[in-house]
Structure formats: structure tokens, C-alpha cells
């Protein structure tokens, strides 16, 4: 009761960022490693409550199952240590409101049991398990999805997702896994060269009852954020192009997965950028981020302004609420 009274008195700029449905409007992308706790603490102190934990396996030789098993155990230990250390920072009391999405490559789906144990036994919520489809062939995708389905059937996780889909590979990947179990969440990789292609996928995917997420769209050199029309709209609204993109995604009921950048990295990057609002597209989770988000114009206003400036790329995408009503 005291905690509830305390949160009622908190400024709106410090409250968690969530959609009306309860899904996160912004989730922080964190690479599982030695610095996980420090990054998580900084984001939690600024109102972030959802995290995507990415497990990397670039250094593991292909086909080396014993090495993959050891790597999975190491990553699980790093997650467990980071969550345990949150107590030392006085942040463990937030545990019931903190949610994680675990992202693993197909070669490391075997580490899920230990990852699940590290998160859940520490008192936190594992909301979704997504498979990183980059570099996965059909066989790896299908085999990995079968393992993930077992975890869902055992009620260890409620949602299964695909991470890192490009606009061209997405339909095939969804068709494959849907034969076994329907995908719940799709994280589109809005990489360079696909700055606008991925936008056309929003309504068709959501019409299938799939939750949408956008990743790799909020980097300073992304062509979408460097588009003169996008920068102009952001300048007129008084927000950065990246914040404009996040607000547009929120209007489409989609979650933005934003990379974590330390304050020192932010200052160094900004010092090398050109002035005015062109440089302000750099997206990082720092002290001012949540305040800027809360003070920005409404998602509907940002959506309208952006789609008016980019009629060919965006205006043809139906509003998900209108599409649902029409159906």
C-alpha cells in the first residue's frame, strides 16, 4: 500500500512506458554479458520495465554442440548474477513489474531451461522467447521452433516470437513456423536498405493477431532517420526523428526495441555530429529519454504529421484500430 501511494506521487516523466494493452511502448535491447547489470540499472531508474535479452553466439564454431552448451550456461549465469545484483542497487522491489523477452539463435535454444531458471527463480517475468532467425536455414528454424513449442506447452513462457526478420524473409519464416505453432510476436529488422519496405508489413501482420516490434531503426545512421522529410517533421514537432519514429510505432500499437547506449557513448557520439536536429536522431536510453518521451506530442499527432510528409511510403498503411473495427 505504501508503494502504491509512493508511485501515485511520482511525476509522469518517471512512470513506465506502456501501451494501453499493457505491452511495452519501448523495450531496451541488451546483450547478455558482464555489463548487463549496470545497463539494466540505468534503464530501470529511468522508467524502463521491459528488456530484450540478446544471447550472441558469433564466436561459437558451427556444429560444436558442447561449446554451445557451455556458452549457454555462461550466459545464464551472467543473467542470474545481474538480476541478483539488482538487490544491491535497491531495485529488486520492482521485480513484479519487470518483463523480459529472451532472444536466442537457433543454435542456442538448448540454453532456455537455465535461462528460464535464472530469470523466474529470481522473481522476474519471462514474457516471450524469440528466435533470432538471422543465418538460420529452414531445418534450423523448424527444429528450433519445435524446442520452443515444448517450453510453451510446459507453460514456461506464454509467447513465442521471431526476431531479426527482414521484409523479404518474413513471409517464408512465418509460414514455416505457423505449421507447428502460430507465432505470437514478430520483431522486424528495419536495417539499412529496408527503411520503408518493412513499414508495409505492419497491417498485414497485425491482422493475423501478431504483436509487432521494430528493431534496428533507431541508430543514428539509419536512412529513415536521415530522411529530410522525417527530420523536418521532427523539427516542427520539437522532437528528434528517432522519437518521432517511436511515437509513430506506438500509434500503430507496435513496440520499439531500442539499443542501450551509455551516457559517455552518447556524449562522444553527439560531439562528432552535425548541429541542429540532424544530429538529434541519435537514440539512447539516458536520463532525459523518458522525460522527452512523455513531453513529446501524442502518438496520433506524430502519426498524422509523418504520414502527411511521406504519403507514398506510409499513408497506404491502414490504422490497426480501424482495420480491426472494419473486420
PDB file of C-alpha atoms in Angstrom:
ATOM      1  CA  UNK A   1       0.000   0.000   0.000  1.00  0.00           C
ATOM      2  CA  UNK A   2       2.843   2.386   0.833  1.00  0.00           C
ATOM      3  CA  UNK A   3       4.469   1.569  -2.503  1.00  0.00           C
ATOM      4  CA  UNK A   4       1.241   2.321  -4.385  1.00  0.00           C
ATOM      5  CA  UNK A   5       0.909   5.661  -2.631  1.00  0.00           C
ATOM      6  CA  UNK A   6       4.527   6.412  -3.470  1.00  0.00           C
ATOM      7  CA  UNK A   7       4.082   5.689  -7.178  1.00  0.00           C
ATOM      8  CA  UNK A   8       0.935   7.814  -7.316  1.00  0.00           C
ATOM      9  CA  UNK A   9       3.022  10.783  -6.305  1.00  0.00           C
ATOM     10  CA  UNK A  10       5.693  10.165  -8.941  1.00  0.00           C
ATOM     11  CA  UNK A  11       5.955  12.619 -11.855  1.00  0.00           C
ATOM     12  CA  UNK A  12       4.573  11.294 -15.133  1.00  0.00           C
ATOM     13  CA  UNK A  13       8.063  11.507 -16.637  1.00  0.00           C
ATOM     14  CA  UNK A  14       9.217   8.671 -14.343  1.00  0.00           C
ATOM     15  CA  UNK A  15       6.329   6.257 -14.856  1.00  0.00           C
ATOM     16  CA  UNK A  16       6.838   3.136 -17.009  1.00  0.00           C
ATOM     17  CA  UNK A  17       6.262   3.369 -20.745  1.00  0.00           C
ATOM     18  CA  UNK A  18       3.389   1.063 -21.661  1.00  0.00           C
ATOM     19  CA  UNK A  19       0.654   0.821 -24.253  1.00  0.00           C
ATOM     20  CA  UNK A  20      -2.985   0.700 -23.082  1.00  0.00           C
ATOM     21  CA  UNK A  21      -2.854  -3.074 -23.646  1.00  0.00           C
ATOM     22  CA  UNK A  22      -0.043  -3.374 -21.108  1.00  0.00           C
ATOM     23  CA  UNK A  23       2.595  -4.121 -23.741  1.00  0.00           C
ATOM     24  CA  UNK A  24       5.735  -2.007 -23.638  1.00  0.00           C
ATOM     25  CA  UNK A  25       5.930   1.005 -25.948  1.00  0.00           C
ATOM     26  CA  UNK A  26       9.718   0.851 -25.608  1.00  0.00           C
ATOM     27  CA  UNK A  27      11.902  -2.131 -24.745  1.00  0.00           C
ATOM     28  CA  UNK A  28      15.643  -1.939 -24.251  1.00  0.00           C
ATOM     29  CA  UNK A  29      17.875  -4.250 -26.239  1.00  0.00           C
ATOM     30  CA  UNK A  30      20.654  -5.596 -24.000  1.00  0.00           C
ATOM     31  CA  UNK A  31      23.395  -8.005 -24.970  1.00  0.00           C
ATOM     32  CA  UNK A  32      23.903 -10.662 -22.314  1.00  0.00           C
ATOM     33  CA  UNK A  33      27.398 -10.095 -20.962  1.00  0.00           C
ATOM     34  CA  UNK A  34      29.453  -8.868 -17.987  1.00  0.00           C
ATOM     35  CA  UNK A  35      27.982  -5.322 -18.094  1.00  0.00           C
ATOM     36  CA  UNK A  36      24.348  -6.442 -18.075  1.00  0.00           C
ATOM     37  CA  UNK A  37      23.573  -5.277 -14.521  1.00  0.00           C
ATOM     38  CA  UNK A  38      24.899  -1.722 -14.993  1.00  0.00           C
ATOM     39  CA  UNK A  39      22.924  -1.219 -18.197  1.00  0.00           C
ATOM     40  CA  UNK A  40      19.760  -2.625 -16.660  1.00  0.00           C
ATOM     41  CA  UNK A  41      20.032  -0.437 -13.557  1.00  0.00           C
ATOM     42  CA  UNK A  42      20.381   2.714 -15.614  1.00  0.00           C
ATOM     43  CA  UNK A  43      17.299   1.872 -17.685  1.00  0.00           C
ATOM     44  CA  UNK A  44      15.197   0.852 -14.654  1.00  0.00           C
ATOM     45  CA  UNK A  45      15.969   4.117 -12.891  1.00  0.00           C
ATOM     46  CA  UNK A  46      14.581   5.968 -15.913  1.00  0.00           C
ATOM     47  CA  UNK A  47      11.239   4.161 -16.153  1.00  0.00           C
ATOM     48  CA  UNK A  48      12.008   1.234 -18.465  1.00  0.00           C
ATOM     49  CA  UNK A  49      10.369  -2.040 -17.436  1.00  0.00           C
ATOM     50  CA  UNK A  50      10.787  -4.312 -20.463  1.00  0.00           C
ATOM     51  CA  UNK A  51      14.048  -5.704 -21.762  1.00  0.00           C
ATOM     52  CA  UNK A  52      15.088  -7.818 -24.727  1.00  0.00           C
ATOM     53  CA  UNK A  53      18.000 -10.019 -23.645  1.00  0.00           C
ATOM     54  CA  UNK A  54      20.043 -10.982 -26.705  1.00  0.00           C
ATOM     55  CA  UNK A  55      22.236 -14.058 -26.495  1.00  0.00           C
ATOM     56  CA  UNK A  56      25.070 -13.924 -29.021  1.00  0.00           C
ATOM     57  CA  UNK A  57      26.947 -16.907 -30.447  1.00  0.00           C
ATOM     58  CA  UNK A  58      29.177 -15.407 -33.125  1.00  0.00           C
ATOM     59  CA  UNK A  59      32.301 -16.908 -31.568  1.00  0.00           C
ATOM     60  CA  UNK A  60      30.985 -20.481 -31.411  1.00  0.00           C
ATOM     61  CA  UNK A  61      32.150 -22.781 -34.249  1.00  0.00           C
ATOM     62  CA  UNK A  62      29.256 -24.160 -36.275  1.00  0.00           C
ATOM     63  CA  UNK A  63      28.188 -27.632 -35.184  1.00  0.00           C
ATOM     64  CA  UNK A  64      30.105 -27.567 -31.892  1.00  0.00           C
ATOM     65  CA  UNK A  65      27.285 -28.617 -29.546  1.00  0.00           C
ATOM     66  CA  UNK A  66      29.470 -28.961 -26.448  1.00  0.00           C
ATOM     67  CA  UNK A  67      30.758 -25.417 -26.898  1.00  0.00           C
ATOM     68  CA  UNK A  68      27.206 -24.154 -27.429  1.00  0.00           C
ATOM     69  CA  UNK A  69      26.099 -25.855 -24.212  1.00  0.00           C
ATOM     70  CA  UNK A  70      28.907 -24.240 -22.221  1.00  0.00           C
ATOM     71  CA  UNK A  71      28.187 -20.862 -23.778  1.00  0.00           C
ATOM     72  CA  UNK A  72      24.512 -21.173 -22.865  1.00  0.00           C
ATOM     73  CA  UNK A  73      25.397 -21.948 -19.243  1.00  0.00           C
ATOM     74  CA  UNK A  74      27.758 -18.973 -19.105  1.00  0.00           C
ATOM     75  CA  UNK A  75      25.071 -16.614 -20.418  1.00  0.00           C
ATOM     76  CA  UNK A  76      22.529 -17.971 -17.921  1.00  0.00           C
ATOM     77  CA  UNK A  77      24.999 -17.370 -15.099  1.00  0.00           C
ATOM     78  CA  UNK A  78      25.538 -13.789 -16.297  1.00  0.00           C
ATOM     79  CA  UNK A  79      21.784 -13.159 -16.318  1.00  0.00           C
ATOM     80  CA  UNK A  80      21.372 -14.673 -12.845  1.00  0.00           C
ATOM     81  CA  UNK A  81      24.243 -12.601 -11.466  1.00  0.00           C
ATOM     82  CA  UNK A  82      22.869  -9.377 -12.971  1.00  0.00           C
ATOM     83  CA  UNK A  83      19.403  -9.935 -11.500  1.00  0.00           C
ATOM     84  CA  UNK A  84      20.862 -10.844  -8.121  1.00  0.00           C
ATOM     85  CA  UNK A  85      22.939  -7.648  -8.141  1.00  0.00           C
ATOM     86  CA  UNK A  86      19.820  -5.537  -8.641  1.00  0.00           C
ATOM     87  CA  UNK A  87      19.159  -6.068  -4.930  1.00  0.00           C
ATOM     88  CA  UNK A  88      22.363  -4.227  -4.097  1.00  0.00           C
ATOM     89  CA  UNK A  89      21.055  -1.254  -6.057  1.00  0.00           C
ATOM     90  CA  UNK A  90      17.697  -1.281  -4.277  1.00  0.00           C
ATOM     91  CA  UNK A  91      15.783  -2.164  -7.450  1.00  0.00           C
ATOM     92  CA  UNK A  92      14.572  -5.673  -6.669  1.00  0.00           C
ATOM     93  CA  UNK A  93      11.268  -4.315  -5.324  1.00  0.00           C
ATOM     94  CA  UNK A  94      10.295  -3.613  -8.952  1.00  0.00           C
ATOM     95  CA  UNK A  95      10.582  -7.295  -9.901  1.00  0.00           C
ATOM     96  CA  UNK A  96       6.858  -7.983 -10.354  1.00  0.00           C
ATOM     97  CA  UNK A  97       6.618  -5.217 -12.963  1.00  0.00           C
ATOM     98  CA  UNK A  98       9.751  -6.110 -14.940  1.00  0.00           C
ATOM     99  CA  UNK A  99       9.396  -8.265 -18.059  1.00  0.00           C
ATOM    100  CA  UNK A 100      12.000  -9.932 -20.232  1.00  0.00           C
ATOM    101  CA  UNK A 101      11.998 -11.201 -23.791  1.00  0.00           C
ATOM    102  CA  UNK A 102      14.740 -13.752 -24.359  1.00  0.00           C
ATOM    103  CA  UNK A 103      16.276 -13.763 -27.843  1.00  0.00           C
ATOM    104  CA  UNK A 104      18.431 -16.750 -28.766  1.00  0.00           C
ATOM    105  CA  UNK A 105      19.833 -18.028 -32.068  1.00  0.00           C
ATOM    106  CA  UNK A 106      18.644 -21.429 -33.232  1.00  0.00           C
ATOM    107  CA  UNK A 107      21.972 -22.951 -32.145  1.00  0.00           C
ATOM    108  CA  UNK A 108      21.401 -21.923 -28.501  1.00  0.00           C
ATOM    109  CA  UNK A 109      17.765 -22.863 -27.947  1.00  0.00           C
ATOM    110  CA  UNK A 110      19.087 -25.584 -25.653  1.00  0.00           C
ATOM    111  CA  UNK A 111      20.102 -22.966 -23.078  1.00  0.00           C
ATOM    112  CA  UNK A 112      16.492 -21.916 -22.448  1.00  0.00           C
ATOM    113  CA  UNK A 113      15.953 -24.086 -19.375  1.00  0.00           C
ATOM    114  CA  UNK A 114      18.847 -22.500 -17.494  1.00  0.00           C
ATOM    115  CA  UNK A 115      17.915 -19.012 -18.719  1.00  0.00           C
ATOM    116  CA  UNK A 116      14.327 -19.543 -17.605  1.00  0.00           C
ATOM    117  CA  UNK A 117      15.518 -20.706 -14.191  1.00  0.00           C
ATOM    118  CA  UNK A 118      17.834 -17.695 -13.796  1.00  0.00           C
ATOM    119  CA  UNK A 119      15.041 -15.219 -14.575  1.00  0.00           C
ATOM    120  CA  UNK A 120      11.976 -16.781 -12.982  1.00  0.00           C
ATOM    121  CA  UNK A 121      13.600 -18.054  -9.776  1.00  0.00           C
ATOM    122  CA  UNK A 122      14.934 -14.531  -9.228  1.00  0.00           C
ATOM    123  CA  UNK A 123      11.325 -13.316  -9.170  1.00  0.00           C
ATOM    124  CA  UNK A 124      11.129 -11.745 -12.621  1.00  0.00           C
ATOM    125  CA  UNK A 125       8.804 -12.334 -15.581  1.00  0.00           C
ATOM    126  CA  UNK A 126       9.866 -14.082 -18.773  1.00  0.00           C
ATOM    127  CA  UNK A 127       7.208 -12.778 -21.125  1.00  0.00           C
ATOM    128  CA  UNK A 128       8.379 -14.055 -24.507  1.00  0.00           C
ATOM    129  CA  UNK A 129      11.006 -16.268 -26.113  1.00  0.00           C
ATOM    130  CA  UNK A 130      12.073 -15.227 -29.606  1.00  0.00           C
ATOM    131  CA  UNK A 131      14.410 -16.992 -32.004  1.00  0.00           C
ATOM    132  CA  UNK A 132      16.949 -14.948 -33.910  1.00  0.00           C
ATOM    133  CA  UNK A 133      16.402 -16.103 -37.479  1.00  0.00           C
ATOM    134  CA  UNK A 134      19.483 -14.429 -38.957  1.00  0.00           C
ATOM    135  CA  UNK A 135      21.602 -17.075 -40.663  1.00  0.00           C
ATOM    136  CA  UNK A 136      19.124 -19.876 -39.952  1.00  0.00           C
ATOM    137  CA  UNK A 137      18.144 -22.249 -42.723  1.00  0.00           C
ATOM    138  CA  UNK A 138      14.774 -23.983 -42.876  1.00  0.00           C
ATOM    139  CA  UNK A 139      15.936 -27.037 -40.928  1.00  0.00           C
ATOM    140  CA  UNK A 140      17.410 -24.976 -38.057  1.00  0.00           C
ATOM    141  CA  UNK A 141      14.315 -22.787 -37.971  1.00  0.00           C
ATOM    142  CA  UNK A 142      11.929 -25.738 -37.759  1.00  0.00           C
ATOM    143  CA  UNK A 143      13.996 -27.703 -35.224  1.00  0.00           C
ATOM    144  CA  UNK A 144      14.454 -24.661 -33.028  1.00  0.00           C
ATOM    145  CA  UNK A 145      10.744 -23.837 -33.153  1.00  0.00           C
ATOM    146  CA  UNK A 146       9.848 -27.362 -32.027  1.00  0.00           C
ATOM    147  CA  UNK A 147      12.067 -26.962 -28.965  1.00  0.00           C
ATOM    148  CA  UNK A 148      10.460 -23.594 -28.227  1.00  0.00           C
ATOM    149  CA  UNK A 149       6.987 -25.085 -28.529  1.00  0.00           C
ATOM    150  CA  UNK A 150       7.837 -27.605 -25.803  1.00  0.00           C
ATOM    151  CA  UNK A 151       8.680 -24.706 -23.479  1.00  0.00           C
ATOM    152  CA  UNK A 152       5.357 -23.045 -24.237  1.00  0.00           C
ATOM    153  CA  UNK A 153       3.415 -26.271 -23.725  1.00  0.00           C
ATOM    154  CA  UNK A 154       5.177 -26.674 -20.368  1.00  0.00           C
ATOM    155  CA  UNK A 155       3.940 -23.146 -19.513  1.00  0.00           C
ATOM    156  CA  UNK A 156       7.472 -21.841 -19.060  1.00  0.00           C
ATOM    157  CA  UNK A 157       6.723 -19.000 -21.469  1.00  0.00           C
ATOM    158  CA  UNK A 158       3.449 -17.642 -22.829  1.00  0.00           C
ATOM    159  CA  UNK A 159       4.574 -16.188 -26.170  1.00  0.00           C
ATOM    160  CA  UNK A 160       6.912 -17.346 -28.929  1.00  0.00           C
ATOM    161  CA  UNK A 161       8.405 -14.954 -31.452  1.00  0.00           C
ATOM    162  CA  UNK A 162      10.696 -14.459 -34.424  1.00  0.00           C
ATOM    163  CA  UNK A 163      13.484 -11.898 -34.156  1.00  0.00           C
ATOM    164  CA  UNK A 164      15.515 -10.262 -36.919  1.00  0.00           C
ATOM    165  CA  UNK A 165      13.139 -10.831 -39.826  1.00  0.00           C
ATOM    166  CA  UNK A 166      13.676  -8.734 -42.925  1.00  0.00           C
ATOM    167  CA  UNK A 167      10.749  -7.620 -45.040  1.00  0.00           C
ATOM    168  CA  UNK A 168      11.572 -10.210 -47.716  1.00  0.00           C
ATOM    169  CA  UNK A 169      12.307 -13.196 -45.452  1.00  0.00           C
ATOM    170  CA  UNK A 170       9.394 -12.621 -43.082  1.00  0.00           C
ATOM    171  CA  UNK A 171       6.534 -14.298 -45.017  1.00  0.00           C
ATOM    172  CA  UNK A 172       8.502 -17.512 -45.556  1.00  0.00           C
ATOM    173  CA  UNK A 173       9.675 -17.676 -41.929  1.00  0.00           C
ATOM    174  CA  UNK A 174       6.158 -17.136 -40.596  1.00  0.00           C
ATOM    175  CA  UNK A 175       4.697 -19.739 -42.960  1.00  0.00           C
ATOM    176  CA  UNK A 176       7.229 -22.341 -41.795  1.00  0.00           C
ATOM    177  CA  UNK A 177       6.764 -21.934 -38.051  1.00  0.00           C
ATOM    178  CA  UNK A 178       2.989 -21.458 -38.245  1.00  0.00           C
ATOM    179  CA  UNK A 179       2.749 -25.058 -39.453  1.00  0.00           C
ATOM    180  CA  UNK A 180       3.905 -26.110 -35.979  1.00  0.00           C
ATOM    181  CA  UNK A 181       2.691 -23.304 -33.716  1.00  0.00           C
ATOM    182  CA  UNK A 182       1.415 -19.844 -34.552  1.00  0.00           C
ATOM    183  CA  UNK A 183       3.940 -17.104 -33.933  1.00  0.00           C
ATOM    184  CA  UNK A 184       2.854 -14.532 -31.321  1.00  0.00           C
ATOM    185  CA  UNK A 185       5.460 -11.778 -31.790  1.00  0.00           C
ATOM    186  CA  UNK A 186       7.442 -10.643 -34.819  1.00  0.00           C
ATOM    187  CA  UNK A 187      10.424  -8.299 -34.465  1.00  0.00           C
ATOM    188  CA  UNK A 188      11.149  -6.694 -37.816  1.00  0.00           C
ATOM    189  CA  UNK A 189      14.738  -5.821 -38.577  1.00  0.00           C
ATOM    190  CA  UNK A 190      14.450  -2.358 -40.104  1.00  0.00           C
ATOM    191  CA  UNK A 191      18.015  -2.444 -41.354  1.00  0.00           C
ATOM    192  CA  UNK A 192      19.559  -0.130 -43.905  1.00  0.00           C
ATOM    193  CA  UNK A 193      18.182  -0.737 -47.368  1.00  0.00           C
ATOM    194  CA  UNK A 194      14.783  -1.629 -45.891  1.00  0.00           C
ATOM    195  CA  UNK A 195      13.995   1.766 -44.447  1.00  0.00           C
ATOM    196  CA  UNK A 196      10.482   1.812 -45.847  1.00  0.00           C
ATOM    197  CA  UNK A 197       9.836  -1.743 -47.033  1.00  0.00           C
ATOM    198  CA  UNK A 198       9.185  -3.016 -43.519  1.00  0.00           C
ATOM    199  CA  UNK A 199       6.506  -0.394 -42.875  1.00  0.00           C
ATOM    200  CA  UNK A 200       4.190  -2.037 -45.364  1.00  0.00           C
ATOM    201  CA  UNK A 201       4.214  -5.218 -43.250  1.00  0.00           C
ATOM    202  CA  UNK A 202       2.572  -3.626 -40.229  1.00  0.00           C
ATOM    203  CA  UNK A 203      -1.111  -4.065 -41.001  1.00  0.00           C
ATOM    204  CA  UNK A 204      -0.883  -7.487 -42.738  1.00  0.00           C
ATOM    205  CA  UNK A 205       0.972  -8.954 -39.758  1.00  0.00           C
ATOM    206  CA  UNK A 206      -1.240  -7.381 -37.110  1.00  0.00           C
ATOM    207  CA  UNK A 207      -4.350  -8.575 -38.948  1.00  0.00           C
ATOM    208  CA  UNK A 208      -3.172 -12.124 -38.108  1.00  0.00           C
ATOM    209  CA  UNK A 209      -3.204 -11.315 -34.393  1.00  0.00           C
ATOM    210  CA  UNK A 210       0.588 -10.997 -34.200  1.00  0.00           C
ATOM    211  CA  UNK A 211       2.265  -8.430 -31.949  1.00  0.00           C
ATOM    212  CA  UNK A 212       4.672  -6.142 -33.811  1.00  0.00           C
ATOM    213  CA  UNK A 213       8.098  -4.920 -32.753  1.00  0.00           C
ATOM    214  CA  UNK A 214      10.652  -2.759 -34.587  1.00  0.00           C
ATOM    215  CA  UNK A 215      14.417  -3.143 -34.095  1.00  0.00           C
ATOM    216  CA  UNK A 216      17.490  -1.562 -35.678  1.00  0.00           C
ATOM    217  CA  UNK A 217      15.542   1.521 -36.693  1.00  0.00           C
ATOM    218  CA  UNK A 218      16.890   3.891 -34.058  1.00  0.00           C
ATOM    219  CA  UNK A 219      20.562   4.083 -34.935  1.00  0.00           C
ATOM    220  CA  UNK A 220      21.972   7.474 -35.814  1.00  0.00           C
ATOM    221  CA  UNK A 221      22.931   6.446 -39.353  1.00  0.00           C
ATOM    222  CA  UNK A 222      19.623   4.805 -40.258  1.00  0.00           C
ATOM    223  CA  UNK A 223      18.348   6.139 -43.612  1.00  0.00           C
ATOM    224  CA  UNK A 224      14.833   6.604 -42.242  1.00  0.00           C
ATOM    225  CA  UNK A 225      16.090   8.986 -39.558  1.00  0.00           C
ATOM    226  CA  UNK A 226      18.277  10.836 -42.070  1.00  0.00           C
ATOM    227  CA  UNK A 227      15.404  11.384 -44.488  1.00  0.00           C
ATOM    228  CA  UNK A 228      14.971  15.140 -44.955  1.00  0.00           C
ATOM    229  CA  UNK A 229      11.178  14.886 -44.736  1.00  0.00           C
ATOM    230  CA  UNK A 230      11.376  12.921 -41.473  1.00  0.00           C
ATOM    231  CA  UNK A 231      13.853  15.375 -39.977  1.00  0.00           C
ATOM    232  CA  UNK A 232      11.652  18.299 -40.990  1.00  0.00           C
ATOM    233  CA  UNK A 233       8.588  16.794 -39.292  1.00  0.00           C
ATOM    234  CA  UNK A 234      10.600  16.092 -36.137  1.00  0.00           C
ATOM    235  CA  UNK A 235      11.904  19.659 -36.088  1.00  0.00           C
ATOM    236  CA  UNK A 236       8.393  21.081 -36.476  1.00  0.00           C
ATOM    237  CA  UNK A 237       7.122  18.913 -33.599  1.00  0.00           C
ATOM    238  CA  UNK A 238      10.131  19.684 -31.423  1.00  0.00           C
ATOM    239  CA  UNK A 239      11.342  16.075 -31.180  1.00  0.00           C
ATOM    240  CA  UNK A 240      14.125  14.000 -32.701  1.00  0.00           C
ATOM    241  CA  UNK A 241      13.480  11.815 -35.767  1.00  0.00           C
ATOM    242  CA  UNK A 242      14.037   8.733 -33.592  1.00  0.00           C
ATOM    243  CA  UNK A 243      11.443   9.869 -31.070  1.00  0.00           C
ATOM    244  CA  UNK A 244       9.093  10.576 -33.958  1.00  0.00           C
ATOM    245  CA  UNK A 245       9.585   7.007 -35.199  1.00  0.00           C
ATOM    246  CA  UNK A 246       8.847   5.613 -31.727  1.00  0.00           C
ATOM    247  CA  UNK A 247       5.673   7.679 -31.439  1.00  0.00           C
ATOM    248  CA  UNK A 248       4.586   6.550 -34.915  1.00  0.00           C
ATOM    249  CA  UNK A 249       5.154   2.921 -33.882  1.00  0.00           C
ATOM    250  CA  UNK A 250       3.086   3.467 -30.734  1.00  0.00           C
ATOM    251  CA  UNK A 251       0.212   4.814 -32.854  1.00  0.00           C
ATOM    252  CA  UNK A 252       0.392   1.515 -34.765  1.00  0.00           C
ATOM    253  CA  UNK A 253       0.314  -0.490 -31.490  1.00  0.00           C
ATOM    254  CA  UNK A 254       3.897  -1.627 -32.050  1.00  0.00           C
ATOM    255  CA  UNK A 255       6.802  -1.831 -29.612  1.00  0.00           C
ATOM    256  CA  UNK A 256      10.111  -0.112 -30.326  1.00  0.00           C
ATOM    257  CA  UNK A 257      13.190  -2.130 -29.351  1.00  0.00           C
ATOM    258  CA  UNK A 258      15.889   0.447 -28.716  1.00  0.00           C
ATOM    259  CA  UNK A 259      19.588  -0.273 -28.202  1.00  0.00           C
ATOM    260  CA  UNK A 260      21.090   0.798 -24.902  1.00  0.00           C
ATOM    261  CA  UNK A 261      23.834   3.419 -25.123  1.00  0.00           C
ATOM    262  CA  UNK A 262      25.785   4.610 -22.099  1.00  0.00           C
ATOM    263  CA  UNK A 263      25.910   8.315 -21.269  1.00  0.00           C
ATOM    264  CA  UNK A 264      29.608   8.517 -22.143  1.00  0.00           C
ATOM    265  CA  UNK A 265      28.923   6.947 -25.543  1.00  0.00           C
ATOM    266  CA  UNK A 266      26.103   9.414 -26.106  1.00  0.00           C
ATOM    267  CA  UNK A 267      28.271  12.462 -25.369  1.00  0.00           C
ATOM    268  CA  UNK A 268      31.084  11.194 -27.583  1.00  0.00           C
ATOM    269  CA  UNK A 269      28.715  10.447 -30.458  1.00  0.00           C
ATOM    270  CA  UNK A 270      26.952  13.807 -30.195  1.00  0.00           C
ATOM    271  CA  UNK A 271      30.279  15.662 -30.247  1.00  0.00           C
ATOM    272  CA  UNK A 272      31.005  14.173 -33.674  1.00  0.00           C
ATOM    273  CA  UNK A 273      27.619  15.012 -35.178  1.00  0.00           C
ATOM    274  CA  UNK A 274      26.457  17.901 -37.270  1.00  0.00           C
ATOM    275  CA  UNK A 275      24.390  20.532 -35.439  1.00  0.00           C
ATOM    276  CA  UNK A 276      20.626  21.160 -35.381  1.00  0.00           C
ATOM    277  CA  UNK A 277      18.073  18.394 -35.435  1.00  0.00           C
ATOM    278  CA  UNK A 278      20.045  16.226 -37.843  1.00  0.00           C
ATOM    279  CA  UNK A 279      22.312  15.085 -35.021  1.00  0.00           C
ATOM    280  CA  UNK A 280      19.497  14.708 -32.507  1.00  0.00           C
ATOM    281  CA  UNK A 281      18.310  11.497 -34.168  1.00  0.00           C
ATOM    282  CA  UNK A 282      20.841   9.599 -32.021  1.00  0.00           C
ATOM    283  CA  UNK A 283      18.748   7.338 -29.804  1.00  0.00           C
ATOM    284  CA  UNK A 284      19.957   6.209 -26.418  1.00  0.00           C
ATOM    285  CA  UNK A 285      18.413   5.467 -23.065  1.00  0.00           C
ATOM    286  CA  UNK A 286      19.787   8.143 -20.803  1.00  0.00           C
ATOM    287  CA  UNK A 287      18.395  10.403 -18.104  1.00  0.00           C
ATOM    288  CA  UNK A 288      16.445  12.640 -20.485  1.00  0.00           C
ATOM    289  CA  UNK A 289      14.901   9.942 -22.656  1.00  0.00           C
ATOM    290  CA  UNK A 290      11.746   9.176 -20.666  1.00  0.00           C
ATOM    291  CA  UNK A 291      11.146  12.865 -19.983  1.00  0.00           C
ATOM    292  CA  UNK A 292      11.448  13.633 -23.712  1.00  0.00           C
ATOM    293  CA  UNK A 293       9.071  10.790 -24.483  1.00  0.00           C
ATOM    294  CA  UNK A 294       6.438  12.000 -22.027  1.00  0.00           C
ATOM    295  CA  UNK A 295       6.713  15.596 -23.235  1.00  0.00           C
ATOM    296  CA  UNK A 296       6.508  14.723 -26.942  1.00  0.00           C
ATOM    297  CA  UNK A 297       3.268  15.227 -28.897  1.00  0.00           C
ATOM    298  CA  UNK A 298       0.686  12.447 -28.859  1.00  0.00           C
ATOM    299  CA  UNK A 299       1.214   9.331 -30.977  1.00  0.00           C
ATOM    300  CA  UNK A 300      -1.783  10.304 -33.117  1.00  0.00           C
ATOM    301  CA  UNK A 301      -0.334  13.744 -33.853  1.00  0.00           C
ATOM    302  CA  UNK A 302       3.060  12.281 -34.746  1.00  0.00           C
ATOM    303  CA  UNK A 303       1.423   9.633 -36.925  1.00  0.00           C
ATOM    304  CA  UNK A 304      -0.623  12.192 -38.827  1.00  0.00           C
ATOM    305  CA  UNK A 305       2.326  14.533 -39.372  1.00  0.00           C
ATOM    306  CA  UNK A 306       4.670  11.772 -40.513  1.00  0.00           C
ATOM    307  CA  UNK A 307       2.200  10.136 -42.878  1.00  0.00           C
ATOM    308  CA  UNK A 308       1.339  13.513 -44.398  1.00  0.00           C
ATOM    309  CA  UNK A 309       5.033  14.108 -45.096  1.00  0.00           C
ATOM    310  CA  UNK A 310       5.576  10.617 -46.552  1.00  0.00           C
ATOM    311  CA  UNK A 311       2.328   9.867 -48.390  1.00  0.00           C
ATOM    312  CA  UNK A 312       3.748   7.252 -50.750  1.00  0.00           C
ATOM    313  CA  UNK A 313       5.595   5.272 -48.074  1.00  0.00           C
ATOM    314  CA  UNK A 314       3.201   5.468 -45.132  1.00  0.00           C
ATOM    315  CA  UNK A 315      -0.279   6.724 -45.873  1.00  0.00           C
ATOM    316  CA  UNK A 316      -1.318   3.493 -47.583  1.00  0.00           C
ATOM    317  CA  UNK A 317      -0.810   1.564 -44.326  1.00  0.00           C
ATOM    318  CA  UNK A 318      -4.215   1.192 -42.609  1.00  0.00           C
ATOM    319  CA  UNK A 319      -4.624   2.059 -38.962  1.00  0.00           C
ATOM    320  CA  UNK A 320      -4.789  -1.219 -36.973  1.00  0.00           C
ATOM    321  CA  UNK A 321      -7.705   0.042 -34.857  1.00  0.00           C
ATOM    322  CA  UNK A 322      -9.710   0.941 -37.974  1.00  0.00           C
ATOM    323  CA  UNK A 323      -8.834  -2.368 -39.640  1.00  0.00           C
ATOM    324  CA  UNK A 324      -9.980  -4.286 -36.560  1.00  0.00           C
ATOM    325  CA  UNK A 325     -13.213  -2.293 -36.437  1.00  0.00           C
ATOM    326  CA  UNK A 326     -13.869  -2.928 -40.131  1.00  0.00           C
ATOM    327  CA  UNK A 327     -13.299  -6.640 -39.650  1.00  0.00           C
TER     328      UNK A 327
END
